[in-house]
PDB file of C-alpha atoms in Angstrom:
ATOM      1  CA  UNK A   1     -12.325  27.005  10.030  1.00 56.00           C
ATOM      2  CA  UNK A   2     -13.831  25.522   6.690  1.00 68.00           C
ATOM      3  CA  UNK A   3     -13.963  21.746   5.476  1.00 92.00           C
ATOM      4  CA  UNK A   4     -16.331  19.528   7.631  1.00 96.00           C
ATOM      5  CA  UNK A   5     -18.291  19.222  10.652  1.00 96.00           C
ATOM      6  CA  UNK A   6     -19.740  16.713  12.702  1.00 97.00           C
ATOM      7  CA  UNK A   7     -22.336  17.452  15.471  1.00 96.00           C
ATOM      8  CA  UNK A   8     -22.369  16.303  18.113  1.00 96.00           C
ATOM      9  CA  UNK A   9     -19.014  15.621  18.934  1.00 95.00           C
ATOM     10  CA  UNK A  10     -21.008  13.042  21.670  1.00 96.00           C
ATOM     11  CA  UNK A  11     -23.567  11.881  22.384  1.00 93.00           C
ATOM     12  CA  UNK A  12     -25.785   9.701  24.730  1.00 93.00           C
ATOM     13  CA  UNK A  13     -28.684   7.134  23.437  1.00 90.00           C
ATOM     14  CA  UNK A  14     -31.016   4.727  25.248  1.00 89.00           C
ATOM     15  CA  UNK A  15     -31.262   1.228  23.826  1.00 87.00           C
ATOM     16  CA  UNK A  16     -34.738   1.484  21.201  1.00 87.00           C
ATOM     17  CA  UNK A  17     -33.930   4.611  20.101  1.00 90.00           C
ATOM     18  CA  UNK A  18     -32.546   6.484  16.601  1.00 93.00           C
ATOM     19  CA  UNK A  19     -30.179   9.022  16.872  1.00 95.00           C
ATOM     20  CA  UNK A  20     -29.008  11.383  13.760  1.00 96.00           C
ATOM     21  CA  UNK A  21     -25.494  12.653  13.607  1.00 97.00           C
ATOM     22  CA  UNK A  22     -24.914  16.077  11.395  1.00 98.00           C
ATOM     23  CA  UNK A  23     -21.821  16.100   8.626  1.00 98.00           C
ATOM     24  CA  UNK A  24     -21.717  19.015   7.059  1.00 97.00           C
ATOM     25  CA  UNK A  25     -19.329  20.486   4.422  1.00 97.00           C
ATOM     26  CA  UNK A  26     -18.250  24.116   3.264  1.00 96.00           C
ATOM     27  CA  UNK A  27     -15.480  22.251   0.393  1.00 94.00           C
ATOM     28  CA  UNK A  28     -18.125  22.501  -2.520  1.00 93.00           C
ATOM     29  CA  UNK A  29     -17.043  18.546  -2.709  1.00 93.00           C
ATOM     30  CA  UNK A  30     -19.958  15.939  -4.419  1.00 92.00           C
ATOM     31  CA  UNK A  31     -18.962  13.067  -2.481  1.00 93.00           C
ATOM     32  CA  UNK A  32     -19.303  11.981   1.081  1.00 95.00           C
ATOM     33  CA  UNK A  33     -19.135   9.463   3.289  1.00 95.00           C
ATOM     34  CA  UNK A  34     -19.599   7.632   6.587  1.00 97.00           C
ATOM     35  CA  UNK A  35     -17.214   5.099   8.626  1.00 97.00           C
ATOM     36  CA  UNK A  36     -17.311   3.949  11.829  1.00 96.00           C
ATOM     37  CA  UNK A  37     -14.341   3.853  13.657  1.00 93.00           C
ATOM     38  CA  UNK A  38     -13.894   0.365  16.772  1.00 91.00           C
ATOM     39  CA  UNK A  39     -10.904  -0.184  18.363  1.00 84.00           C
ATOM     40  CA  UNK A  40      -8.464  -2.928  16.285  1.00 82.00           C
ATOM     41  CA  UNK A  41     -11.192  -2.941  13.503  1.00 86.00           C
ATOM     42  CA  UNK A  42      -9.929   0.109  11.606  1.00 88.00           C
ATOM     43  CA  UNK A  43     -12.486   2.428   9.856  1.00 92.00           C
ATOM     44  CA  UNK A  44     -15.150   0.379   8.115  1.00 94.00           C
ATOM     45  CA  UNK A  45     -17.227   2.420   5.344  1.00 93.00           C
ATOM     46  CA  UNK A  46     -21.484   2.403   6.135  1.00 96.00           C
ATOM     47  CA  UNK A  47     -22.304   4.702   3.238  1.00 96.00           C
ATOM     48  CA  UNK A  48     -21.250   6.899   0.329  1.00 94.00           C
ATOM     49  CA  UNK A  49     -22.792   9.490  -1.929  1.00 94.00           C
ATOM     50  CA  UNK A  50     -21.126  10.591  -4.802  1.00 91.00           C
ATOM     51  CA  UNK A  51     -24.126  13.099  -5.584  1.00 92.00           C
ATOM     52  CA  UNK A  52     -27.079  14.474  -4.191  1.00 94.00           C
ATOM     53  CA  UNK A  53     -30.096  12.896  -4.168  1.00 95.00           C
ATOM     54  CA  UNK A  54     -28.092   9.506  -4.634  1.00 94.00           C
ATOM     55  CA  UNK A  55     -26.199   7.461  -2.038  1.00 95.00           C
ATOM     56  CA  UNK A  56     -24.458   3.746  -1.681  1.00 94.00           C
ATOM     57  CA  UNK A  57     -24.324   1.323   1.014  1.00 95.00           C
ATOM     58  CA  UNK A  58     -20.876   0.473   2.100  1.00 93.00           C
ATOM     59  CA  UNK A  59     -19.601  -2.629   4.072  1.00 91.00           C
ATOM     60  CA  UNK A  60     -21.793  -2.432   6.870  1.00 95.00           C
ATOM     61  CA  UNK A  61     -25.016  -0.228   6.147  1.00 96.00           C
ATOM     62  CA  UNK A  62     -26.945  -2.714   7.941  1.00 96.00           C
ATOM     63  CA  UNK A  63     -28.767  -0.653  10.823  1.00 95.00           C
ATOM     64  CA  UNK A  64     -27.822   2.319   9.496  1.00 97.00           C
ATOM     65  CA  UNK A  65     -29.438   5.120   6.941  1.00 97.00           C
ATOM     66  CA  UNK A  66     -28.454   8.453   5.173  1.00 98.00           C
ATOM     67  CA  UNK A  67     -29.953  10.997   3.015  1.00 97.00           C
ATOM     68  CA  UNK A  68     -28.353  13.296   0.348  1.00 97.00           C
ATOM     69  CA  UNK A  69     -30.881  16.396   0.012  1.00 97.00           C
ATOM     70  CA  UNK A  70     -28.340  18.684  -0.267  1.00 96.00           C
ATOM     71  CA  UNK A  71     -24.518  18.645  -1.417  1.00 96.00           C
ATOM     72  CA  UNK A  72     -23.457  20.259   1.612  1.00 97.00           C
ATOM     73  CA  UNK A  73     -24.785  17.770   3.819  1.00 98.00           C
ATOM     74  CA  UNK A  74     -24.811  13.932   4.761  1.00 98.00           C
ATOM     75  CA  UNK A  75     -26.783  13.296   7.698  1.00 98.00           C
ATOM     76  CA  UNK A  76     -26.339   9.612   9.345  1.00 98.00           C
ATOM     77  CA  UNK A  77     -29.031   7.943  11.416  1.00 97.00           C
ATOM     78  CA  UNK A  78     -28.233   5.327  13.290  1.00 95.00           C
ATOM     79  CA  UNK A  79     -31.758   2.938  14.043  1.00 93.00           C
ATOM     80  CA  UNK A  80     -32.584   0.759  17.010  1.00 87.00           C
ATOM     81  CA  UNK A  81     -31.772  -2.316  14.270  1.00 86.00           C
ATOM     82  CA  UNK A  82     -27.933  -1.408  14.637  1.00 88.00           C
ATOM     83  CA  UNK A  83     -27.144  -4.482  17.029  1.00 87.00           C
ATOM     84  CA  UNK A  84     -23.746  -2.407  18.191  1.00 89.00           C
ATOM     85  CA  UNK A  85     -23.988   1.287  17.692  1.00 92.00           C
ATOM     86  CA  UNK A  86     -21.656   2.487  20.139  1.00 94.00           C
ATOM     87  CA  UNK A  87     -18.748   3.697  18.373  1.00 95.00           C
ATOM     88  CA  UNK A  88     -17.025   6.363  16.874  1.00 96.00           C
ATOM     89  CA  UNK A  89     -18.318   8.002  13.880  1.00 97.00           C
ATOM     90  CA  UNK A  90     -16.718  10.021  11.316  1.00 97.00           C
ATOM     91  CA  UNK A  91     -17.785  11.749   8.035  1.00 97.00           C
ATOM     92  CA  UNK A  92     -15.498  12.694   5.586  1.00 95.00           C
ATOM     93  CA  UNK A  93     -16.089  14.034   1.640  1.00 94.00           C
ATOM     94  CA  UNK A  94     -13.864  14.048  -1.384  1.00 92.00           C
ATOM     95  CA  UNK A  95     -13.724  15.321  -4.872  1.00 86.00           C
ATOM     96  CA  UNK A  96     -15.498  13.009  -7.425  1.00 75.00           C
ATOM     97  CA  UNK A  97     -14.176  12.547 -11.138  1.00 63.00           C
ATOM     98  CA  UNK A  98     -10.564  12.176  -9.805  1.00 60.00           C
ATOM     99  CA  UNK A  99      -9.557   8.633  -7.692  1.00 66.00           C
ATOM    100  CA  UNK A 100      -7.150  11.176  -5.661  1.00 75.00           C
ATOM    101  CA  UNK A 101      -7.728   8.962  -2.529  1.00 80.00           C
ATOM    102  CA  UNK A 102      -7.958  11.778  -0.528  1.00 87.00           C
ATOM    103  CA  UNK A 103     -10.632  12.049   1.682  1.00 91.00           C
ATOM    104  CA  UNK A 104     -10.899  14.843   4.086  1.00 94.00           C
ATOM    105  CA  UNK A 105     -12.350  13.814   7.303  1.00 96.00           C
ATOM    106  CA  UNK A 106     -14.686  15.539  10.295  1.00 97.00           C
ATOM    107  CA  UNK A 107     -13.638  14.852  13.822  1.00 95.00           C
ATOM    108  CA  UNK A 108     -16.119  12.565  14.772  1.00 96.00           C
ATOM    109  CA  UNK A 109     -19.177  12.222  16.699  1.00 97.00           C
ATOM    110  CA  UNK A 110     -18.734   9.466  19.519  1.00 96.00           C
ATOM    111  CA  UNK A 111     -21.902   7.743  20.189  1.00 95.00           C
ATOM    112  CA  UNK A 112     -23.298   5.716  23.502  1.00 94.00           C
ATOM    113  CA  UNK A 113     -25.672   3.459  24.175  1.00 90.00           C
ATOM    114  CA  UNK A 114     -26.464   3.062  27.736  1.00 85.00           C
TER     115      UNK A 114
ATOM    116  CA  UNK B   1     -12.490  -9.374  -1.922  1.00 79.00           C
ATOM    117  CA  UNK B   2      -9.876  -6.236  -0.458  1.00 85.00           C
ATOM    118  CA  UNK B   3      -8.237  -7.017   2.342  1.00 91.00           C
ATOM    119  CA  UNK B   4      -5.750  -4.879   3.766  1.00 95.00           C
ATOM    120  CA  UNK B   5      -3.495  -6.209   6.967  1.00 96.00           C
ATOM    121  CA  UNK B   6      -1.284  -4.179   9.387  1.00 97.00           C
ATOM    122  CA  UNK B   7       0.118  -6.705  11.509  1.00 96.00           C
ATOM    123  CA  UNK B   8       1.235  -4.321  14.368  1.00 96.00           C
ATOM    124  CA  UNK B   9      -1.506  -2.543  16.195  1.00 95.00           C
ATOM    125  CA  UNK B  10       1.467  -0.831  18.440  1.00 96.00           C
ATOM    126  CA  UNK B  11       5.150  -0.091  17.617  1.00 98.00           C
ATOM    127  CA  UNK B  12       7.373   1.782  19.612  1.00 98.00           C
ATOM    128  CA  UNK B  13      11.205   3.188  18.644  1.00 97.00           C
ATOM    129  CA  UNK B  14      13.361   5.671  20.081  1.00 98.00           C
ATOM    130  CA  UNK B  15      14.342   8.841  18.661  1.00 97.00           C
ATOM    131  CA  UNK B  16      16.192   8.988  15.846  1.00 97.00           C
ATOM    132  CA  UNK B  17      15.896   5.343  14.988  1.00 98.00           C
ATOM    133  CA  UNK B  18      14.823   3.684  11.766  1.00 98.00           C
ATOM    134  CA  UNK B  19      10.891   3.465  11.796  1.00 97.00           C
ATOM    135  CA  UNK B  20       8.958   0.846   9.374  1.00 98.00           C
ATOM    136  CA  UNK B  21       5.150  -0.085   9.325  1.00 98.00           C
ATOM    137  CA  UNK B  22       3.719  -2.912   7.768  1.00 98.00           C
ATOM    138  CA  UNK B  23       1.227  -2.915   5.630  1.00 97.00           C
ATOM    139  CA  UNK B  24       0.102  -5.791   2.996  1.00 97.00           C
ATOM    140  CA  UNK B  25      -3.124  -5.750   0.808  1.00 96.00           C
ATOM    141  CA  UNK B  26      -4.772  -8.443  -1.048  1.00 94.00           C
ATOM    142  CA  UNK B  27      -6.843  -7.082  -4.150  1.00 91.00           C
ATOM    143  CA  UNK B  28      -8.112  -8.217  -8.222  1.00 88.00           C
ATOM    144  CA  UNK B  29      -7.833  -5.346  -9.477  1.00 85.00           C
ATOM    145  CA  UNK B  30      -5.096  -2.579 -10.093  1.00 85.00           C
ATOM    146  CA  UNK B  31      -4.162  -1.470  -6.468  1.00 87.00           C
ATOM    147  CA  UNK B  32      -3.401   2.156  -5.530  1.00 89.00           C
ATOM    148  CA  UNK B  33      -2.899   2.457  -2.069  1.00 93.00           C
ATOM    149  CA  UNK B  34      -2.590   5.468   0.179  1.00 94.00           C
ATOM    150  CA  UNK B  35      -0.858   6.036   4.248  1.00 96.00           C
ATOM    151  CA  UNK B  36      -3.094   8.186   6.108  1.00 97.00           C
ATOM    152  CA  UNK B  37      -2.418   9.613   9.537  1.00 97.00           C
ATOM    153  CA  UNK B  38      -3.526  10.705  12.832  1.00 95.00           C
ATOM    154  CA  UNK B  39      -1.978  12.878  15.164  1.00 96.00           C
ATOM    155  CA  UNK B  40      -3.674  13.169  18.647  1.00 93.00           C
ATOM    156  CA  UNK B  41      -6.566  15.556  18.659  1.00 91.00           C
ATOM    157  CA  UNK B  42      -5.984  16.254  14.836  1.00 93.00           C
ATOM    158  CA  UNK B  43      -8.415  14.804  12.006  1.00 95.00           C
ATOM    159  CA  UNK B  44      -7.577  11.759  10.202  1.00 95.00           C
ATOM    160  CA  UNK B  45      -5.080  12.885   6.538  1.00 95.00           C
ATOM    161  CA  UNK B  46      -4.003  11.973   4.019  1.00 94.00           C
ATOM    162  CA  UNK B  47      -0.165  11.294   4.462  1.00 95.00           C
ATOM    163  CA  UNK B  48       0.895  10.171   1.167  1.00 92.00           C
ATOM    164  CA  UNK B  49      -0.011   7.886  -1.959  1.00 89.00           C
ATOM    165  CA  UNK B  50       1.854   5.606  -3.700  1.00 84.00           C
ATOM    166  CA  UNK B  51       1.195   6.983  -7.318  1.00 79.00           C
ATOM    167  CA  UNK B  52       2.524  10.067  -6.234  1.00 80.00           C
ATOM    168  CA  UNK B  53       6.322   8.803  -5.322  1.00 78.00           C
ATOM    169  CA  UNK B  54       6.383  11.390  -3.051  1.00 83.00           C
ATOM    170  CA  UNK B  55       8.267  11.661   0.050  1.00 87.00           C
ATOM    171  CA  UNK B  56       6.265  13.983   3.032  1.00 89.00           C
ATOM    172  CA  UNK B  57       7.981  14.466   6.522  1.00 93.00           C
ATOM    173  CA  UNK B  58      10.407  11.659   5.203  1.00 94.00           C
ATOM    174  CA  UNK B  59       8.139   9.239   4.909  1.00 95.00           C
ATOM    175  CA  UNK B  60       8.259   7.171   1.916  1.00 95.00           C
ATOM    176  CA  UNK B  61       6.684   4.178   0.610  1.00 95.00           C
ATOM    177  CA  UNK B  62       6.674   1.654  -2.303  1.00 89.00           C
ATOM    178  CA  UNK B  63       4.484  -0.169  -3.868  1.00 91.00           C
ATOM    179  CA  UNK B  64       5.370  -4.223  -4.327  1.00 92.00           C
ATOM    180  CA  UNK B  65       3.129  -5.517  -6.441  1.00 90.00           C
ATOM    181  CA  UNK B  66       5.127  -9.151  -6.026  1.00 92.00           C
ATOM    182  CA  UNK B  67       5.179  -8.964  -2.285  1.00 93.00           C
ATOM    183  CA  UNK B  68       1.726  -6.761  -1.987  1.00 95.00           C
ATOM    184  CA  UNK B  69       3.022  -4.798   0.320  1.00 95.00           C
ATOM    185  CA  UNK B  70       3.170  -1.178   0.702  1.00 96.00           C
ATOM    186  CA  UNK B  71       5.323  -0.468   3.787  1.00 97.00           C
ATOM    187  CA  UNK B  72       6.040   3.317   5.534  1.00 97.00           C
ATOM    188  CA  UNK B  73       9.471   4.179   6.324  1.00 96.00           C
ATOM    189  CA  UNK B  74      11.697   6.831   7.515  1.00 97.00           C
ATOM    190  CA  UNK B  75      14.858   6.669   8.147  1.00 97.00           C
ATOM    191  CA  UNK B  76      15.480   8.525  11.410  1.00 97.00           C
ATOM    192  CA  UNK B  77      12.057   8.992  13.780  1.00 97.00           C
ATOM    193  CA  UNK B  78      10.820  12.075  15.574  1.00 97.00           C
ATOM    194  CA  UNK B  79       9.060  12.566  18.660  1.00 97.00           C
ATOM    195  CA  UNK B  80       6.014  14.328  16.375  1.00 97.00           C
ATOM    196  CA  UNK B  81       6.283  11.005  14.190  1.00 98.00           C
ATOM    197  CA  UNK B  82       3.989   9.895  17.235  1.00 98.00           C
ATOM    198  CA  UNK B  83       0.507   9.038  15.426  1.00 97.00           C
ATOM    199  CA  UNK B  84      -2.058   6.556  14.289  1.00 96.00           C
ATOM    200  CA  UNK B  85      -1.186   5.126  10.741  1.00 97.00           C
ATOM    201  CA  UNK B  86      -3.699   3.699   8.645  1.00 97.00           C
ATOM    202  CA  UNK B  87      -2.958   2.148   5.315  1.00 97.00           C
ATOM    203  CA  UNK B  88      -5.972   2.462   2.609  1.00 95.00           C
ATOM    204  CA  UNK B  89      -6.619   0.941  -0.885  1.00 93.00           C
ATOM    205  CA  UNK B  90      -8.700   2.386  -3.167  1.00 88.00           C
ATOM    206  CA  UNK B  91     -11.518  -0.103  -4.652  1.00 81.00           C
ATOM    207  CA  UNK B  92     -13.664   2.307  -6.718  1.00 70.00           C
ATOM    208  CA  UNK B  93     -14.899   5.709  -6.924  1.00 67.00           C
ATOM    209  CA  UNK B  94     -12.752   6.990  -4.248  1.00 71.00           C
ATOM    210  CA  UNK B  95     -13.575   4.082  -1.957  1.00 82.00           C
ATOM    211  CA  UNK B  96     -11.367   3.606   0.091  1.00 88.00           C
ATOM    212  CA  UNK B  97     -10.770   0.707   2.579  1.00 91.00           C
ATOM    213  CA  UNK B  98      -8.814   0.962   5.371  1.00 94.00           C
ATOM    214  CA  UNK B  99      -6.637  -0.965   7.491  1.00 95.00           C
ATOM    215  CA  UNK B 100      -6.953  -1.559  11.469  1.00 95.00           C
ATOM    216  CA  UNK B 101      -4.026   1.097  11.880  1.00 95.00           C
ATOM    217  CA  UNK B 102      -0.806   1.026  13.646  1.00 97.00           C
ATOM    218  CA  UNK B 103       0.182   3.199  16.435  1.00 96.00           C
ATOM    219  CA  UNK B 104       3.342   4.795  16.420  1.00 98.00           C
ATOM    220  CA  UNK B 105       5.420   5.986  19.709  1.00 98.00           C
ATOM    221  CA  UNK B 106       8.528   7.459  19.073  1.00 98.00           C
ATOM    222  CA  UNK B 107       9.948   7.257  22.707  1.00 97.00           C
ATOM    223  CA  UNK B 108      12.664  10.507  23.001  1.00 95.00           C
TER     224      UNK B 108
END
């Protein structure tokens, strides 16, 4: 089953501490991105990269940080700044050079802080 | 700045019934807006866009620029109509920004 993945689909974090969440893509796509998913809020975009080695901040980066080494993936790590981090999580790429609007999304990684 | 408003977070019909979800935007620029979906343990996808004047699962939606709205329909629901709706604008570079989402029960 091609497109993307997201590990872990959950996971667990004490209060002080980072935690990285995988995306990773097999749809040769350049860009990529992160939202974070609450309940009533919709999805609300953290980051973009619409090429390796270069990456955006989106609505609410704050607390948050990415890197773009390679086009397959888009790791997200999610820092002891992030005032709220439980939530749900999910990656999602697209093809740059065309505003299709269609972004093909991961199923999520569900992180909680305890 | 985008905003993008679904007033219902929950809407419920029966079978066979007329089904409509709001959606209204509020944007400077050109909008293009999109109706993505989410069945229960499936990804979130892309349903359909307004540029495209496309009708999939008859679902259809126009674009009214004077009203900025940008409503789903479908004339006659199914049970597997039964999903999380999310209406998205486009604000750059594939951007998109979403709405909170509506969630559809279509009670048999």
């Amino acid at each position: 089953d091609g497109g993307i993945t997201q590990s872990p689909k959950y996971l667990f974090r004490k209060e002080g501490q980072n935690v990285t969440l995988s995306c990773e893509q097999n749809l040769n796509h350049d860009a990529m991105y992160w939202y974070r998913q609450d309940p009533g809020q919709g999805l609300r975009l953290i980051y973009y990269s619409q090429i390796v080695n270069d990456f955006q901040k989106g609505d609410i980066a704050e607390g948050y940080s990415v890197s773009r080494e390679k086009k397959e993936s888009f790791p997200l790590t999610v820092t002891s700044a992030q005032k709220n981090p439980t939530a749900f999580y999910l990656c999602a790429s697209s093809i740059t050079g065309a505003n299709t609007g269609e972004l093909f999304f991961g199923e999520g990684s569900r992180l909680t802080v305890l | 700045a985008q905003r993008v408003t679904q007033p219902e977070k929950l809407l419920s019909v029966f079978k066979g019934a007329p089904v409509e979800l709001k959606c209204n935007y509020s944007y400077s620029g050109s909008p293009e807006l999109f109706w993505y979906v989410q069945y229960s343990r499936q990804r979130l996808q892309l349903l359909l866009r307004h540029i495209s004047r496309e009708s999939i699962k008859g679902f259809t939606a126009d674009l009214n620029k004077g009203e900025t709205s940008f409503h789903l329909k479908k004339p006659f629901a199914q049970e597997e109509d039964s999903a999380m709706y999310y209406c998205a604008l486009i604000t750059g570079a594939n951007n998109l920004f979403f709405g909170t989402g509506t969630r559809l029960t279509v009670i048999p």
